[in-house]
PDB file of C-alpha atoms in Angstrom:
ATOM      1  CA  MET A1072       0.000   0.000   0.000  1.00 39.00           C
ATOM      2  CA  ALA A1073       1.036   3.623  -0.299  1.00 42.00           C
ATOM      3  CA  ALA A1074       2.998   4.741   2.700  1.00 40.00           C
ATOM      4  CA  PRO A1075       4.790   8.032   3.211  1.00 36.00           C
ATOM      5  CA  LEU A1076       8.395   7.828   4.336  1.00 32.00           C
ATOM      6  CA  THR A1077       8.128  11.285   5.840  1.00 33.00           C
ATOM      7  CA  ALA A1078       6.235  14.223   4.445  1.00 34.00           C
ATOM      8  CA  ALA A1079       6.337  17.923   5.198  1.00 36.00           C
ATOM      9  CA  LYS A1080       2.602  18.068   4.492  1.00 45.00           C
ATOM     10  CA  ALA A1081       0.449  14.994   4.101  1.00 48.00           C
ATOM     11  CA  ASP A1082      -1.198  16.382   0.978  1.00 61.00           C
ATOM     12  CA  ASP A1083       1.943  17.337  -1.010  1.00 80.00           C
ATOM     13  CA  LEU A1084       2.195  14.077  -2.953  1.00 84.00           C
ATOM     14  CA  ILE A1085      -0.750  11.696  -2.885  1.00 87.00           C
ATOM     15  CA  ILE A1086      -0.324   8.106  -4.018  1.00 84.00           C
ATOM     16  CA  SER A1087      -3.489   6.239  -4.940  1.00 83.00           C
ATOM     17  CA  ASP A1088      -3.134   2.583  -4.076  1.00 72.00           C
ATOM     18  CA  ASN A1089      -6.139   1.402  -6.096  1.00 75.00           C
ATOM     19  CA  GLY A1090      -3.987  -0.447  -8.619  1.00 74.00           C
ATOM     20  CA  LEU A1091      -0.980  -1.614  -6.632  1.00 80.00           C
ATOM     21  CA  THR A1092      -2.042  -5.241  -7.022  1.00 85.00           C
ATOM     22  CA  ALA A1093      -2.216  -4.671 -10.793  1.00 83.00           C
ATOM     23  CA  GLY A1094       1.089  -2.831 -11.232  1.00 86.00           C
ATOM     24  CA  TYR A1095      -0.087   0.761 -11.576  1.00 87.00           C
ATOM     25  CA  ALA A1096      -0.458   3.773  -9.304  1.00 89.00           C
ATOM     26  CA  THR A1097      -1.686   7.330  -9.694  1.00 91.00           C
ATOM     27  CA  LEU A1098       0.424  10.033  -8.112  1.00 91.00           C
ATOM     28  CA  ALA A1099      -1.186  13.445  -7.612  1.00 93.00           C
ATOM     29  CA  TRP A1100      -0.225  16.793  -6.126  1.00 92.00           C
ATOM     30  CA  PRO A1101      -3.438  18.854  -6.239  1.00 91.00           C
ATOM     31  CA  ASN A1102      -2.509  21.281  -3.440  1.00 89.00           C
ATOM     32  CA  VAL A1103       1.044  22.127  -4.519  1.00 91.00           C
ATOM     33  CA  GLU A1104       1.584  25.645  -5.853  1.00 91.00           C
ATOM     34  CA  GLY A1105       3.468  25.952  -9.128  1.00 91.00           C
ATOM     35  CA  LYS A1106       3.212  26.031 -12.902  1.00 93.00           C
ATOM     36  CA  SER A1107       5.671  23.286 -13.846  1.00 94.00           C
ATOM     37  CA  PHE A1108       6.183  20.006 -12.054  1.00 95.00           C
ATOM     38  CA  VAL A1109       8.818  17.287 -12.238  1.00 96.00           C
ATOM     39  CA  LEU A1110       8.158  13.903 -10.661  1.00 95.00           C
ATOM     40  CA  GLU A1111      11.359  11.927 -10.130  1.00 96.00           C
ATOM     41  CA  GLU A1112      11.881   8.256  -9.284  1.00 96.00           C
ATOM     42  CA  ASN A1113      14.791   6.917  -7.278  1.00 96.00           C
ATOM     43  CA  VAL A1114      16.405   4.226  -9.433  1.00 94.00           C
ATOM     44  CA  SER A1115      19.485   2.623  -7.870  1.00 92.00           C
ATOM     45  CA  GLY A1116      20.278   5.762  -5.890  1.00 92.00           C
ATOM     46  CA  ASN A1117      19.814   8.141  -8.839  1.00 96.00           C
ATOM     47  CA  TRP A1118      16.767  10.362  -9.331  1.00 96.00           C
ATOM     48  CA  ARG A1119      15.376  10.202 -12.857  1.00 97.00           C
ATOM     49  CA  PRO A1120      12.359  12.161 -14.109  1.00 96.00           C
ATOM     50  CA  VAL A1121       9.227  10.180 -14.941  1.00 95.00           C
ATOM     51  CA  TYR A1122       6.953  13.192 -15.486  1.00 95.00           C
ATOM     52  CA  ASP A1123       7.698  16.791 -16.490  1.00 96.00           C
ATOM     53  CA  GLY A1124       4.866  19.203 -17.224  1.00 95.00           C
ATOM     54  CA  PRO A1125       1.987  21.318 -15.943  1.00 95.00           C
ATOM     55  CA  ASP A1126      -0.442  18.542 -14.941  1.00 94.00           C
ATOM     56  CA  ARG A1127      -1.143  17.834 -11.281  1.00 94.00           C
ATOM     57  CA  ALA A1128      -1.235  14.035 -11.544  1.00 93.00           C
ATOM     58  CA  THR A1129       0.224  11.156 -13.499  1.00 93.00           C
ATOM     59  CA  THR A1130      -0.380   7.421 -13.676  1.00 92.00           C
ATOM     60  CA  LEU A1131       2.523   4.989 -13.774  1.00 91.00           C
ATOM     61  CA  SER A1132       1.819   1.503 -15.067  1.00 90.00           C
ATOM     62  CA  GLY A1133       3.625  -1.705 -15.900  1.00 89.00           C
ATOM     63  CA  ARG A1134       5.346  -1.911 -12.530  1.00 90.00           C
ATOM     64  CA  ALA A1135       6.748  -5.210 -11.302  1.00 90.00           C
ATOM     65  CA  ASP A1136       6.580  -6.275  -7.666  1.00 91.00           C
ATOM     66  CA  GLY A1137       8.781  -4.084  -5.507  1.00 91.00           C
ATOM     67  CA  ASP A1138       9.234  -0.759  -3.727  1.00 92.00           C
ATOM     68  CA  PHE A1139       9.228   2.545  -5.620  1.00 93.00           C
ATOM     69  CA  THR A1140      10.232   5.949  -4.256  1.00 94.00           C
ATOM     70  CA  PHE A1141       9.340   9.318  -5.761  1.00 94.00           C
ATOM     71  CA  ARG A1142       9.875  12.991  -5.079  1.00 94.00           C
ATOM     72  CA  LEU A1143       8.252  16.083  -6.536  1.00 95.00           C
ATOM     73  CA  LYS A1144       9.688  19.399  -7.688  1.00 95.00           C
ATOM     74  CA  ALA A1145       7.480  22.426  -8.341  1.00 94.00           C
ATOM     75  CA  ASP A1146       9.018  25.224 -10.415  1.00 94.00           C
ATOM     76  CA  GLY A1147      12.436  23.666  -9.775  1.00 92.00           C
ATOM     77  CA  GLN A1148      12.072  23.525  -5.977  1.00 93.00           C
ATOM     78  CA  LEU A1149      11.837  20.268  -4.038  1.00 93.00           C
ATOM     79  CA  VAL A1150       8.413  19.820  -2.420  1.00 91.00           C
ATOM     80  CA  GLY A1151       8.200  17.830   0.807  1.00 87.00           C
ATOM     81  CA  ASP A1152      10.039  14.593   1.350  1.00 89.00           C
ATOM     82  CA  PRO A1153      10.149  11.497  -0.878  1.00 91.00           C
ATOM     83  CA  MET A1154       7.163   9.153  -0.852  1.00 90.00           C
ATOM     84  CA  SER A1155       7.127   5.450  -1.638  1.00 89.00           C
ATOM     85  CA  PHE A1156       4.738   2.638  -2.410  1.00 89.00           C
ATOM     86  CA  THR A1157       4.974  -1.105  -2.785  1.00 89.00           C
ATOM     87  CA  VAL A1158       3.552  -3.053  -5.718  1.00 90.00           C
ATOM     88  CA  ALA A1159       2.435  -6.563  -4.805  1.00 89.00           C
ATOM     89  CA  HIS A1160       0.543  -8.261  -7.627  1.00 88.00           C
ATOM     90  CA  HIS A1161      -2.262 -10.733  -7.015  1.00 86.00           C
ATOM     91  CA  PRO A1162      -0.873 -14.239  -6.492  1.00 89.00           C
ATOM     92  CA  LEU A1163      -0.854 -16.361  -9.639  1.00 90.00           C
ATOM     93  CA  SER A1164      -3.094 -18.920  -7.909  1.00 94.00           C
ATOM     94  CA  ARG A1165      -5.814 -16.256  -7.520  1.00 90.00           C
ATOM     95  CA  ALA A1166      -5.494 -15.263 -11.176  1.00 89.00           C
ATOM     96  CA  TRP A1167      -5.897 -18.913 -12.252  1.00 95.00           C
ATOM     97  CA  ALA A1168      -8.905 -19.288  -9.929  1.00 96.00           C
ATOM     98  CA  PHE A1169     -10.575 -16.228 -11.525  1.00 94.00           C
ATOM     99  CA  PHE A1170      -9.797 -17.645 -14.960  1.00 96.00           C
ATOM    100  CA  ALA A1171     -11.279 -21.044 -14.033  1.00 98.00           C
ATOM    101  CA  VAL A1172     -14.496 -19.499 -12.708  1.00 98.00           C
ATOM    102  CA  GLY A1173     -14.817 -17.359 -15.851  1.00 97.00           C
ATOM    103  CA  ALA A1174     -14.166 -20.350 -18.110  1.00 98.00           C
ATOM    104  CA  ALA A1175     -16.786 -22.429 -16.266  1.00 97.00           C
ATOM    105  CA  MET A1176     -19.346 -19.629 -16.597  1.00 98.00           C
ATOM    106  CA  PHE A1177     -18.549 -19.318 -20.306  1.00 97.00           C
ATOM    107  CA  VAL A1178     -18.957 -23.069 -20.923  1.00 96.00           C
ATOM    108  CA  ALA A1179     -22.243 -23.086 -18.977  1.00 94.00           C
ATOM    109  CA  LEU A1180     -23.581 -20.136 -20.969  1.00 94.00           C
ATOM    110  CA  VAL A1181     -22.613 -21.693 -24.295  1.00 91.00           C
ATOM    111  CA  GLY A1182     -24.257 -24.953 -23.204  1.00 89.00           C
ATOM    112  CA  VAL A1183     -27.498 -23.197 -22.320  1.00 89.00           C
ATOM    113  CA  LEU A1184     -27.487 -21.315 -25.616  1.00 87.00           C
ATOM    114  CA  LEU A1185     -26.796 -24.422 -27.701  1.00 86.00           C
ATOM    115  CA  ARG A1186     -29.314 -26.565 -25.855  1.00 83.00           C
ATOM    116  CA  GLY A1187     -32.057 -24.030 -26.284  1.00 77.00           C
ATOM    117  CA  SER A1188     -35.414 -24.053 -24.600  1.00 67.00           C
ATOM    118  CA  ARG A1189     -37.177 -27.379 -23.920  1.00 69.00           C
ATOM    119  CA  LYS A1190     -40.603 -25.817 -24.205  1.00 69.00           C
ATOM    120  CA  PRO A1191     -42.141 -25.893 -27.644  1.00 71.00           C
ATOM    121  CA  ILE A1192     -42.858 -22.552 -29.167  1.00 71.00           C
ATOM    122  CA  PRO A1193     -46.611 -21.916 -28.896  1.00 74.00           C
ATOM    123  CA  GLN A1194     -48.449 -21.730 -32.172  1.00 77.00           C
ATOM    124  CA  ILE A1195     -50.358 -18.538 -32.714  1.00 78.00           C
ATOM    125  CA  SER A1196     -53.605 -19.046 -34.547  1.00 73.00           C
ATOM    126  CA  PRO A1197     -54.775 -16.362 -36.922  1.00 70.00           C
ATOM    127  CA  THR A1198     -57.335 -14.104 -35.347  1.00 67.00           C
ATOM    128  CA  ASN A1199     -60.805 -13.903 -36.790  1.00 55.00           C
ATOM    129  CA  ALA A1200     -61.322 -10.321 -37.831  1.00 50.00           C
ATOM    130  CA  GLU A1201     -65.127 -10.697 -37.871  1.00 52.00           C
ATOM    131  CA  GLN A1202     -65.434 -11.379 -34.147  1.00 53.00           C
TER     132      GLN A1202
END
């Protein structure tokens, strides 16, 4: 889950943990003053930019399991302290279980569709217009 290392203000850099089991996270800084923002990631002790622009949020995807640390600069000035989150994908056994349930539902649906209804279709007699 998203966990701040230490932060000057809790709302400087917000990490949404909605997708950490799927390998993505949204980082936002809605309350930080500035016109240009640089989001940097700590990779092997070196900070490299992953976002540079005027937006106040970015989504990072395709992350493998592990810990990721970021810091934010607004108009060239460091904002708060670095923040980190941990990506922990769903276990493969859970993914296979979801697949198996979906496959069983699919086979059952196809079976029902191919089998059709057992009731005969009622015959509609022509109506007598003179009645």
